[in-house]
PDB file of C-alpha atoms and ligand atoms in Angstrom:
ATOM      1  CA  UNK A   1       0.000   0.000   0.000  1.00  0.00           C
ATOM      2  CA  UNK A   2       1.580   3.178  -0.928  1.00  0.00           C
ATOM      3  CA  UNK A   3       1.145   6.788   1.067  1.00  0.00           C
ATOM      4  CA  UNK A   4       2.103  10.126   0.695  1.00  0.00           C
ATOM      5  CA  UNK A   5       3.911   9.953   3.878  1.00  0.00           C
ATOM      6  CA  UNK A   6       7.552  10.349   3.896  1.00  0.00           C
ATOM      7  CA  UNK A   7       9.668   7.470   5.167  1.00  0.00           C
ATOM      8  CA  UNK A   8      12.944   9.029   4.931  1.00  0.00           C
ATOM      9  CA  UNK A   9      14.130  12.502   4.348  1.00  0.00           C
ATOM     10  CA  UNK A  10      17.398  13.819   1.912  1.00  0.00           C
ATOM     11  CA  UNK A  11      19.671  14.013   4.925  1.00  0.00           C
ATOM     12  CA  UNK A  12      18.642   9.895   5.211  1.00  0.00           C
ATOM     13  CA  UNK A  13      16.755  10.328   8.646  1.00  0.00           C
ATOM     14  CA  UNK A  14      13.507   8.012   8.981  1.00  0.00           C
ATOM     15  CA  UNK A  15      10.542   8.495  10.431  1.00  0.00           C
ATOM     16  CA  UNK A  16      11.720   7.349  14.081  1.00  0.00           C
ATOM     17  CA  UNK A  17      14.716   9.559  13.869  1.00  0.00           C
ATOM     18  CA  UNK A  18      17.259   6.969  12.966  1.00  0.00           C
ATOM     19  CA  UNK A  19      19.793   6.861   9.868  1.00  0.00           C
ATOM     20  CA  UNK A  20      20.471   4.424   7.226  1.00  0.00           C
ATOM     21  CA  UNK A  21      22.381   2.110   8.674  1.00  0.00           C
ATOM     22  CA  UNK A  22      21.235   2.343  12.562  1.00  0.00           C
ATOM     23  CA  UNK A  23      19.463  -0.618  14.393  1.00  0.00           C
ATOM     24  CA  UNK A  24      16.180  -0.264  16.740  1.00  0.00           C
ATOM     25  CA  UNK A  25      16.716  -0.554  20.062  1.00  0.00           C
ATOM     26  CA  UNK A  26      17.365  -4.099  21.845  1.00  0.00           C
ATOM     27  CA  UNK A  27      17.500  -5.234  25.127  1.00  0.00           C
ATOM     28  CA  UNK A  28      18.146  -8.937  25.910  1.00  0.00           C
ATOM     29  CA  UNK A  29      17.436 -10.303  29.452  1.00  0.00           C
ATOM     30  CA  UNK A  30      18.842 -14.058  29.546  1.00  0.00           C
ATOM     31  CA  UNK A  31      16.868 -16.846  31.747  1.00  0.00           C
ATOM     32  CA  UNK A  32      13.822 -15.622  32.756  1.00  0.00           C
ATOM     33  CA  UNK A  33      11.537 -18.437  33.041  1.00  0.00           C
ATOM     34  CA  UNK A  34      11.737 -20.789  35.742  1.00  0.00           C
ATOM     35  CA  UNK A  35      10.450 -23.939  34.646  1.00  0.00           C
ATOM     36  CA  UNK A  36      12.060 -23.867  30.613  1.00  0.00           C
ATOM     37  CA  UNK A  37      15.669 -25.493  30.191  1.00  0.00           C
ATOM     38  CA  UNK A  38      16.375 -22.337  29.014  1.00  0.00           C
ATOM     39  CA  UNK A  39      14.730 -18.704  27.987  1.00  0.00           C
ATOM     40  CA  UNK A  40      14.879 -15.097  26.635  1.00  0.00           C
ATOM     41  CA  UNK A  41      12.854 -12.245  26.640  1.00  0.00           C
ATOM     42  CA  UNK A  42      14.098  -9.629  24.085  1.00  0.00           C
ATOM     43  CA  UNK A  43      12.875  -5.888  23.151  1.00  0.00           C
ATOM     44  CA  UNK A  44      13.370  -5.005  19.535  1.00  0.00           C
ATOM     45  CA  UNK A  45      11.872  -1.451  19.048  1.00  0.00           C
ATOM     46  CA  UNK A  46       8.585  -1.930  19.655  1.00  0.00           C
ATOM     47  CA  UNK A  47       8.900  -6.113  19.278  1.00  0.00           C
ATOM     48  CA  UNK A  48       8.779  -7.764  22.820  1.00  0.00           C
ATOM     49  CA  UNK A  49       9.585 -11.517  22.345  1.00  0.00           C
ATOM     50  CA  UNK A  50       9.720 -14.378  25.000  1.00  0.00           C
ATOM     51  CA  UNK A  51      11.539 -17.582  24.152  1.00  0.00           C
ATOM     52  CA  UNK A  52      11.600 -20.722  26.379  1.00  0.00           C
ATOM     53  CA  UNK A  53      14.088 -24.065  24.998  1.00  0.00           C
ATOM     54  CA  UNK A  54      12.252 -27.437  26.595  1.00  0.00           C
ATOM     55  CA  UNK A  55      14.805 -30.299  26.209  1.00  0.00           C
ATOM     56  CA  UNK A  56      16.585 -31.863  24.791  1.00  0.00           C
ATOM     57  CA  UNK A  57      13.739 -34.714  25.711  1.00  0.00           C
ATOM     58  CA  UNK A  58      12.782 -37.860  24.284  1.00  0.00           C
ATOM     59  CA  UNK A  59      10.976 -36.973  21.334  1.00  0.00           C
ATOM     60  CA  UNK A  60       7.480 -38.061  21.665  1.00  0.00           C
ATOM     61  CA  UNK A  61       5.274 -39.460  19.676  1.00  0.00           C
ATOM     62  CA  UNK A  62       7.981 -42.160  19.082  1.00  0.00           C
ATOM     63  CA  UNK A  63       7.316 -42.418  15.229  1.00  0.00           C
ATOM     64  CA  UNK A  64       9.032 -38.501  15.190  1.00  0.00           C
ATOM     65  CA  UNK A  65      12.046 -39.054  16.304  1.00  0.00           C
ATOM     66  CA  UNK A  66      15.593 -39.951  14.475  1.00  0.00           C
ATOM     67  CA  UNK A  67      17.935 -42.204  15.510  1.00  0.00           C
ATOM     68  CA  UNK A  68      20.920 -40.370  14.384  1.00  0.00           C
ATOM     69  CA  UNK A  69      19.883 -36.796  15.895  1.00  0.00           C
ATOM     70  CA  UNK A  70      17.559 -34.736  17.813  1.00  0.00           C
ATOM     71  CA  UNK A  71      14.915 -32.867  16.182  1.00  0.00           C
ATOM     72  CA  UNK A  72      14.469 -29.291  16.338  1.00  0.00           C
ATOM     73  CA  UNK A  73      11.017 -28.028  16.433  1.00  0.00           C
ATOM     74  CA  UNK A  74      10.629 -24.005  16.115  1.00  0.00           C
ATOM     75  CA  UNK A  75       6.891 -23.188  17.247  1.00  0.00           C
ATOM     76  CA  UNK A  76       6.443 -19.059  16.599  1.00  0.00           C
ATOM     77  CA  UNK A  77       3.325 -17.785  17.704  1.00  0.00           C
ATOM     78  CA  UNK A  78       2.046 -14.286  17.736  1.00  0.00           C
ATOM     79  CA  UNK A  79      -0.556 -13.557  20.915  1.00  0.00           C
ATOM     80  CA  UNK A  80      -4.086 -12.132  19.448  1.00  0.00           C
ATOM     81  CA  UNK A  81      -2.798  -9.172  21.618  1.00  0.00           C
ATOM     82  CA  UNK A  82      -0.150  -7.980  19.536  1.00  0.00           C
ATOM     83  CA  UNK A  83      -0.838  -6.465  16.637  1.00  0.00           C
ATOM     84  CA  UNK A  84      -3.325  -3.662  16.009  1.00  0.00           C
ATOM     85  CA  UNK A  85      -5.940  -5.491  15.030  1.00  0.00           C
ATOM     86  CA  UNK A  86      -6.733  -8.627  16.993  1.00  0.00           C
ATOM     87  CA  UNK A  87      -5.244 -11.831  15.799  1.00  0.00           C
ATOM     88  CA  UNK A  88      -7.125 -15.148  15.149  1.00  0.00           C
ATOM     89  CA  UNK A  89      -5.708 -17.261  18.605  1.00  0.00           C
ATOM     90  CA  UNK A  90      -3.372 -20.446  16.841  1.00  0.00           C
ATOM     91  CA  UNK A  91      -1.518 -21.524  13.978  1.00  0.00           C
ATOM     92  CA  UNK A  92      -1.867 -20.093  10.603  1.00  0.00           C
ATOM     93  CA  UNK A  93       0.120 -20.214   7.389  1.00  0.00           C
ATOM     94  CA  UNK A  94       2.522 -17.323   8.222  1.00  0.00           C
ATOM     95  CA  UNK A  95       3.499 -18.872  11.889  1.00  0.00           C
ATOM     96  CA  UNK A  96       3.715 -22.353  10.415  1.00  0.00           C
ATOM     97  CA  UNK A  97       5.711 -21.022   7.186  1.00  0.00           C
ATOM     98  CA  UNK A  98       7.912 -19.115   9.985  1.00  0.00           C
ATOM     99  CA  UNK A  99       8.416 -22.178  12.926  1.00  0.00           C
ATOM    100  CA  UNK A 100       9.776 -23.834   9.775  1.00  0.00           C
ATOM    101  CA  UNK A 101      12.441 -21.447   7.996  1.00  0.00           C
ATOM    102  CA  UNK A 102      13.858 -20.732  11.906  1.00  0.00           C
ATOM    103  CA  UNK A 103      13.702 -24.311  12.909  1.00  0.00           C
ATOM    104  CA  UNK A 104      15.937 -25.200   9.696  1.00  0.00           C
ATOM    105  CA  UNK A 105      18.111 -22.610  11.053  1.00  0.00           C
ATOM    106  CA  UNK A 106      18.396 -23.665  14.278  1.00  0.00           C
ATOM    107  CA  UNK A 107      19.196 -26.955  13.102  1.00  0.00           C
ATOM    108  CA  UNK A 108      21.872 -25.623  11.361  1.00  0.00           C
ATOM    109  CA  UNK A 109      24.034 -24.592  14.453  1.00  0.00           C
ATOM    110  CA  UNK A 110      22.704 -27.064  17.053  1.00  0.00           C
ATOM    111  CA  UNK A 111      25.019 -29.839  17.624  1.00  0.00           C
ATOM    112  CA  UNK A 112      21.802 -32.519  16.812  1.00  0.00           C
ATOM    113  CA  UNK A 113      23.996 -35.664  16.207  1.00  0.00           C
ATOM    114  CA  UNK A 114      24.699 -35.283  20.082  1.00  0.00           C
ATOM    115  CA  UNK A 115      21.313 -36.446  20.984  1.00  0.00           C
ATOM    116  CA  UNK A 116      19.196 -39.144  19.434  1.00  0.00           C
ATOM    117  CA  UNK A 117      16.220 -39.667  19.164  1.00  0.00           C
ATOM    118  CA  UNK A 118      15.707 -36.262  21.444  1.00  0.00           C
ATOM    119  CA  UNK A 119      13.349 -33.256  20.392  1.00  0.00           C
ATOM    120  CA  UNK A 120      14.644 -29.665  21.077  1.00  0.00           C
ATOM    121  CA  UNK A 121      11.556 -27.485  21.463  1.00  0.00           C
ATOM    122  CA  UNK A 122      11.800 -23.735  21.128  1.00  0.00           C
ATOM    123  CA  UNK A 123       9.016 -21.925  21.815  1.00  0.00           C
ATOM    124  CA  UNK A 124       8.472 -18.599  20.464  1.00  0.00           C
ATOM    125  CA  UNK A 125       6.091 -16.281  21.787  1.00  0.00           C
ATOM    126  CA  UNK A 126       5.616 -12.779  20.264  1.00  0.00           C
ATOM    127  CA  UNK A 127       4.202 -10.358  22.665  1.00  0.00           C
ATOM    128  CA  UNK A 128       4.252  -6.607  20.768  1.00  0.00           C
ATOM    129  CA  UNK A 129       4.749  -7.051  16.800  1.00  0.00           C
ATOM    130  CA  UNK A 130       6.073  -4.215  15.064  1.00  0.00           C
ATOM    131  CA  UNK A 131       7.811  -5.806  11.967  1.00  0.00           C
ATOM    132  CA  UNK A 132      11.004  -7.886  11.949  1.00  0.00           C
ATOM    133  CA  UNK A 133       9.309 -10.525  14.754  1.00  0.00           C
ATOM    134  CA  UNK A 134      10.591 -13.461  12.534  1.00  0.00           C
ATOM    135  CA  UNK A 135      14.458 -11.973  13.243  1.00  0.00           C
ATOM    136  CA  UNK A 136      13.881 -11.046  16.810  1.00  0.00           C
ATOM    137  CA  UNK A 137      11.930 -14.173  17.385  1.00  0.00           C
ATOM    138  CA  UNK A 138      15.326 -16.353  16.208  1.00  0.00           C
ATOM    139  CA  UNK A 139      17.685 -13.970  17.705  1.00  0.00           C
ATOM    140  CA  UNK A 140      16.065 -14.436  20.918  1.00  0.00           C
ATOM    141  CA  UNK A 141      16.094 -18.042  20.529  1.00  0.00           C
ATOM    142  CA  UNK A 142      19.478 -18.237  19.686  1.00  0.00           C
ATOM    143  CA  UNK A 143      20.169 -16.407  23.246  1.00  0.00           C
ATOM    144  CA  UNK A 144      18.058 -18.866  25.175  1.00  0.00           C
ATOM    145  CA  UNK A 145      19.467 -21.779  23.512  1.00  0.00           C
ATOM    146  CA  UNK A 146      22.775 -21.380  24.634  1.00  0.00           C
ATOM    147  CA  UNK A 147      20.853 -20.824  28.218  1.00  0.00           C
ATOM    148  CA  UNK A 148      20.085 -23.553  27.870  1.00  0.00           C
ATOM    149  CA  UNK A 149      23.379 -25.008  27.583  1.00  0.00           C
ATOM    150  CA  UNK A 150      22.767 -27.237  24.354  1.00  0.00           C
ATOM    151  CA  UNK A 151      25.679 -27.296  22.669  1.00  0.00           C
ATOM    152  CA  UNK A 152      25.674 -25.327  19.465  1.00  0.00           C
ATOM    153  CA  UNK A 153      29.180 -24.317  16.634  1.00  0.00           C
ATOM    154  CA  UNK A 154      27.918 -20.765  16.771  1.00  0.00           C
ATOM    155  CA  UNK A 155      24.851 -18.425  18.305  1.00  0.00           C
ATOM    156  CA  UNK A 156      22.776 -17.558  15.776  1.00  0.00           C
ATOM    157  CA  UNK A 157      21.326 -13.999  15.276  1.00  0.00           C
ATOM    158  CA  UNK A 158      19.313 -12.232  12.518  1.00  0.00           C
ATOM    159  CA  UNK A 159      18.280  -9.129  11.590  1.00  0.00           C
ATOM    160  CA  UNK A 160      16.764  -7.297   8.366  1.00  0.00           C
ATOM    161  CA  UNK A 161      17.396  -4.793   5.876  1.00  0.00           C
ATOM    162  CA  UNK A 162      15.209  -3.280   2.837  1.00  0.00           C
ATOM    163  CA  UNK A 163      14.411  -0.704   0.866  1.00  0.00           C
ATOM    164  CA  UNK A 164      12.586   2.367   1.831  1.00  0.00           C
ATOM    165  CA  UNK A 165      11.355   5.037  -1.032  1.00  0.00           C
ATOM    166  CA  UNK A 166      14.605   4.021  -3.259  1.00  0.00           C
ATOM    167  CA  UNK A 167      17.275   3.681  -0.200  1.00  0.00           C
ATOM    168  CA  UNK A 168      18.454   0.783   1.263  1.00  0.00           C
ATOM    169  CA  UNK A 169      18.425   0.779   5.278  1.00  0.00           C
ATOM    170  CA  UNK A 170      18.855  -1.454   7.464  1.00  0.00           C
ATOM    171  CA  UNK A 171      16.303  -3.203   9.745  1.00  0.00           C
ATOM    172  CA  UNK A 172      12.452  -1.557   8.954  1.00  0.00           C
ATOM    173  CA  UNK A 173      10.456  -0.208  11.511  1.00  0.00           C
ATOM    174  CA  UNK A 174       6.856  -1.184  11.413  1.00  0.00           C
ATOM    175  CA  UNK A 175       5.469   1.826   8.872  1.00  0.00           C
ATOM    176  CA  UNK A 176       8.483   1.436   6.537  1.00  0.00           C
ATOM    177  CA  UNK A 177       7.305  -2.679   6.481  1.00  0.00           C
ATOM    178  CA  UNK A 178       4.169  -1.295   5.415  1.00  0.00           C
ATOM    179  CA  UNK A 179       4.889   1.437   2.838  1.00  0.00           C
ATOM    180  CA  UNK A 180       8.638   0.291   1.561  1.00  0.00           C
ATOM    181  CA  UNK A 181       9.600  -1.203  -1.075  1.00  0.00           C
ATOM    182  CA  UNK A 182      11.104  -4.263   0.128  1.00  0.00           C
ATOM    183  CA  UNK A 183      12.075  -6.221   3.173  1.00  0.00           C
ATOM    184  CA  UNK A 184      15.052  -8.560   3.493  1.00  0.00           C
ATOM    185  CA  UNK A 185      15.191 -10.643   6.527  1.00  0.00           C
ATOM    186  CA  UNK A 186      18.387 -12.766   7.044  1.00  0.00           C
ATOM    187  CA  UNK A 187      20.206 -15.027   9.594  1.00  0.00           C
ATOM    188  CA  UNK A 188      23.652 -15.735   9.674  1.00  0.00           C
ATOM    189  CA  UNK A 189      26.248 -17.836  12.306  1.00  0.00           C
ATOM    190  CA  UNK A 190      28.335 -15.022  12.977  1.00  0.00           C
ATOM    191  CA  UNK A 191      31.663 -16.484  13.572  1.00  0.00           C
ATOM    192  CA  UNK A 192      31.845 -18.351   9.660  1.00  0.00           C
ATOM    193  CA  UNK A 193      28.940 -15.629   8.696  1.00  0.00           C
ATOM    194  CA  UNK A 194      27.293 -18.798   6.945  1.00  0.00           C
ATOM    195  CA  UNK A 195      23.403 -17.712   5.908  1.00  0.00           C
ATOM    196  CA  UNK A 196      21.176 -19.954   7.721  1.00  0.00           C
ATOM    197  CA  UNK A 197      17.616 -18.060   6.476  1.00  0.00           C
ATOM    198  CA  UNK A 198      17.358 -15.524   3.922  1.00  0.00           C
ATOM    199  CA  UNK A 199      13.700 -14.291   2.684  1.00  0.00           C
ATOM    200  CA  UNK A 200      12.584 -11.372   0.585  1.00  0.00           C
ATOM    201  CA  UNK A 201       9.481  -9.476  -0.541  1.00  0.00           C
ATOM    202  CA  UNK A 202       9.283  -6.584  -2.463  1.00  0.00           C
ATOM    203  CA  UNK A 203      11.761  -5.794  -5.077  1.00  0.00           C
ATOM    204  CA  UNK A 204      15.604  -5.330  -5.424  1.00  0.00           C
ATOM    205  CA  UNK A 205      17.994  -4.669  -7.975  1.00  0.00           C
ATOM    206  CA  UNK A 206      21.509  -6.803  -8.023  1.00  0.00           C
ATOM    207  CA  UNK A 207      23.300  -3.771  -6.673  1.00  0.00           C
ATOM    208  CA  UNK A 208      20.435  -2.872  -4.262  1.00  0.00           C
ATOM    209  CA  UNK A 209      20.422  -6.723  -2.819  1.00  0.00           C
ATOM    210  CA  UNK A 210      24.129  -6.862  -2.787  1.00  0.00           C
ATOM    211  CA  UNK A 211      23.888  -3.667  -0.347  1.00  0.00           C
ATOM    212  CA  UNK A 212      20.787  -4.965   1.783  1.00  0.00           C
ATOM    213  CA  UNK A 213      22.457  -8.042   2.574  1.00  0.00           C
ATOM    214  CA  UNK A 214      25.915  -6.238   3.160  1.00  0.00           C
ATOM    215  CA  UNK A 215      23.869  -4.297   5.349  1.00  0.00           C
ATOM    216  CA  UNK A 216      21.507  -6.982   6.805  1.00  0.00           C
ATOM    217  CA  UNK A 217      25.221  -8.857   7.904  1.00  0.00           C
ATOM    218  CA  UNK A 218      26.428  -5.875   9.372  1.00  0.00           C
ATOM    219  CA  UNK A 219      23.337  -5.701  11.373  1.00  0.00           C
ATOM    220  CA  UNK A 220      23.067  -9.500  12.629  1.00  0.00           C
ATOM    221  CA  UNK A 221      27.497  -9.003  13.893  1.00  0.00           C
ATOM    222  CA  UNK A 222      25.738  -5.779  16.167  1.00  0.00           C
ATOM    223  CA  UNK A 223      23.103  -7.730  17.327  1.00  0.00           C
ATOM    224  CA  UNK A 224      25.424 -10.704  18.149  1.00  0.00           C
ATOM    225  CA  UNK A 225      27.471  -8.288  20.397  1.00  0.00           C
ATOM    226  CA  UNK A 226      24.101  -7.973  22.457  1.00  0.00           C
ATOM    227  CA  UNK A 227      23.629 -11.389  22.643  1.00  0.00           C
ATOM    228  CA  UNK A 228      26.904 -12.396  24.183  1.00  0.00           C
ATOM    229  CA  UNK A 229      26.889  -9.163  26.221  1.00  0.00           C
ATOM    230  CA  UNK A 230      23.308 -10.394  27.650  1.00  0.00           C
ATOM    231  CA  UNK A 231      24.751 -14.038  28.059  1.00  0.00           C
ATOM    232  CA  UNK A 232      28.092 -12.843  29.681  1.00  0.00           C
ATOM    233  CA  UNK A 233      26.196 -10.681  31.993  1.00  0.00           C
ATOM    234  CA  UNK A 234      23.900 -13.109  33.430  1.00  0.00           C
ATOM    235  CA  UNK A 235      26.653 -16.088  34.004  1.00  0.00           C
ATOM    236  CA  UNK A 236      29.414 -13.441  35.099  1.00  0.00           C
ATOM    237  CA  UNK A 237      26.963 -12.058  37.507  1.00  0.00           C
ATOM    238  CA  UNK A 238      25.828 -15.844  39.286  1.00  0.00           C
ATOM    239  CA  UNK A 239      28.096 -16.456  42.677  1.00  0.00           C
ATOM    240  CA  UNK A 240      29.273 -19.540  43.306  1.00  0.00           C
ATOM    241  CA  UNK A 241      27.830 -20.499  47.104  1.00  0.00           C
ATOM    242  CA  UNK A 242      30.091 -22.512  49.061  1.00  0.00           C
TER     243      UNK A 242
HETATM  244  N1  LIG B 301       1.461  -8.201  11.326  1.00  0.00           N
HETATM  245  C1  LIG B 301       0.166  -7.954  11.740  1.00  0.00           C
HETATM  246  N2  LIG B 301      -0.729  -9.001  11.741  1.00  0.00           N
HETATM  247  C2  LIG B 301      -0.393 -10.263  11.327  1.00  0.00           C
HETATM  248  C3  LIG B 301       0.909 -10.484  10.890  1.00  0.00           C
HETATM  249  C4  LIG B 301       1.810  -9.440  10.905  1.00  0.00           C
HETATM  250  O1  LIG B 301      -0.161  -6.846  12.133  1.00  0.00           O
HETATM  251  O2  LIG B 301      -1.251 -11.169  11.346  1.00  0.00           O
HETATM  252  C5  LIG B 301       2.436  -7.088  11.386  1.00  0.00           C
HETATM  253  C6  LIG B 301       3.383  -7.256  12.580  1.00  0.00           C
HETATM  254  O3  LIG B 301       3.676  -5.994  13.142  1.00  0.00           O
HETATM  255  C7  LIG B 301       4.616  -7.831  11.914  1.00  0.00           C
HETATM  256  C8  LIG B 301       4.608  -7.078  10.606  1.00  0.00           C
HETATM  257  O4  LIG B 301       3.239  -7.050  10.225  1.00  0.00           O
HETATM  258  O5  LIG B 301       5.777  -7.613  12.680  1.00  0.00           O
HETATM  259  C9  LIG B 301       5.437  -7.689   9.514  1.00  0.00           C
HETATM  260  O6  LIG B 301       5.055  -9.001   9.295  1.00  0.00           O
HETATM  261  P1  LIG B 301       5.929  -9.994   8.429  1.00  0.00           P
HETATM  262  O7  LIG B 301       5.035 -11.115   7.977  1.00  0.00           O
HETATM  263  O8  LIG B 301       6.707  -9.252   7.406  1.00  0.00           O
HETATM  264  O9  LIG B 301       6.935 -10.648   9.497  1.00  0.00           O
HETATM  265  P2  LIG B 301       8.029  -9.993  10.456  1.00  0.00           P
HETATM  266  O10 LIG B 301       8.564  -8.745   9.788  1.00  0.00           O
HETATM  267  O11 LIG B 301       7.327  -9.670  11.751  1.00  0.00           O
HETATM  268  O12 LIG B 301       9.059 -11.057  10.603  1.00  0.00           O
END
């Protein structure tokens, strides 16, 4: 749907202030739920995400698991509460199409061979949606993950870029989801910077995708800063009791 409202002005600032290349806000608290292996809550501009890992568990029924590795099952739901207008309660084709591209990511960096026949569940709860919930949503999970202590090669992050009225920024705010011109979410291990989910709607040039994603990578190394920050905080911070 297209507006006559300006996204982004010559000097490059956007409607919320920020430039170009500047990130939302994100906050990252690390355990937070008492009864999950493992959890995250995480702020994303207006995005608040919880996360809670259950396992790794014997995968039941029996007929799903695999004897060579545990299965990773990414379940993202989005509460009726969090968008503008309500939300039809349970799974629909957008929350099954995105529990699958994040659970093939997962399974990417999750050492699965380690555990037979075991099912990983991640749970992913979106609270306050206000565009990029599929990148907060596995950036979170990435975070409680390794809270949970399941042994992974790298912690995986995302984070988006597009294109707003002919510029490429990075990581849209909920009105320039709406109104731009195209939206390039991506997830990467950061260490090998290996793509583990890339999507796109809209429309790019070569040049314009080659900057998006340049941008989009640039974004997910920042957020993976916050991640280990969050993560380093909360174990550096537990005493040992005698
Ligand atoms: N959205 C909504 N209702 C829905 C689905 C999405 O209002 O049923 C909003 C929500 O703010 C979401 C945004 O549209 O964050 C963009 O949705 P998209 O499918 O692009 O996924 P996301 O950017 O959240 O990963």
């Amino acid at each position: 749907m297209k507006s006559d409202k300006k996204l982004i002005d010559d000097a490059g600032k956007r409607l919320d202030g920020r430039g170009p290349e500047e990130l939302r806000k994100i906050k990252i608290e690390v355990g937070v739920l008492h009864r999950a292996s493992g959890s995250c809550y995480l702020e994303w501009g207006g995005n608040k995400v919880m996360v809670a890992v259950y396992g790794p568990r014997e995968a039941i029924p029996r007929h799903t698991q695999n004897l060579l590795r545990a299965i990773v099952n990414a379940r993202y739901n989005m509460a009726a509460f969090s968008v503008e207008d309500r939300k039809r309660p349970g799974p629909d084709r957008r929350s099954k199409e995105i529990s699958k591209v994040i659970s093939e990511a997962l399974e990417k960096v999750i050492l699965t061979e380690q555990f037979p026949r075991a099912s990983i569940d991640v749970n992913i709860e979106v609270l306050d949606a206000e565009a990029g919930t599929r990148c907060a949503g596995l950036t979170a999970a990435g975070v409680a993950l390794a809270d949970a202590g399941i042994p992974m090669k790298d912690i995986p992050v995302a984070c988006s870029a597009g294109k707003i009225e002919g510029r490429v920024v990075l990581d849209l705010g909920k009105e320039e989801d709406n109104l731009g011109d195209a939206d390039l979410p991506i997830a990467i291990s950061p260490r090998t910077n290996e793509i583990l989910l890339l999507q796109m709607d809209g429309h790019l040039t070569l040049e314009e995708f080659n900057k998006a994603l340049d941008f989009a990578i640039k974004g997910c190394n920042a957020v993976s800063e916050i991640q280990k920050k969050a993560i380093l905080d909360k174990y550096q911070s537990v005493e040992v009791v005698e």
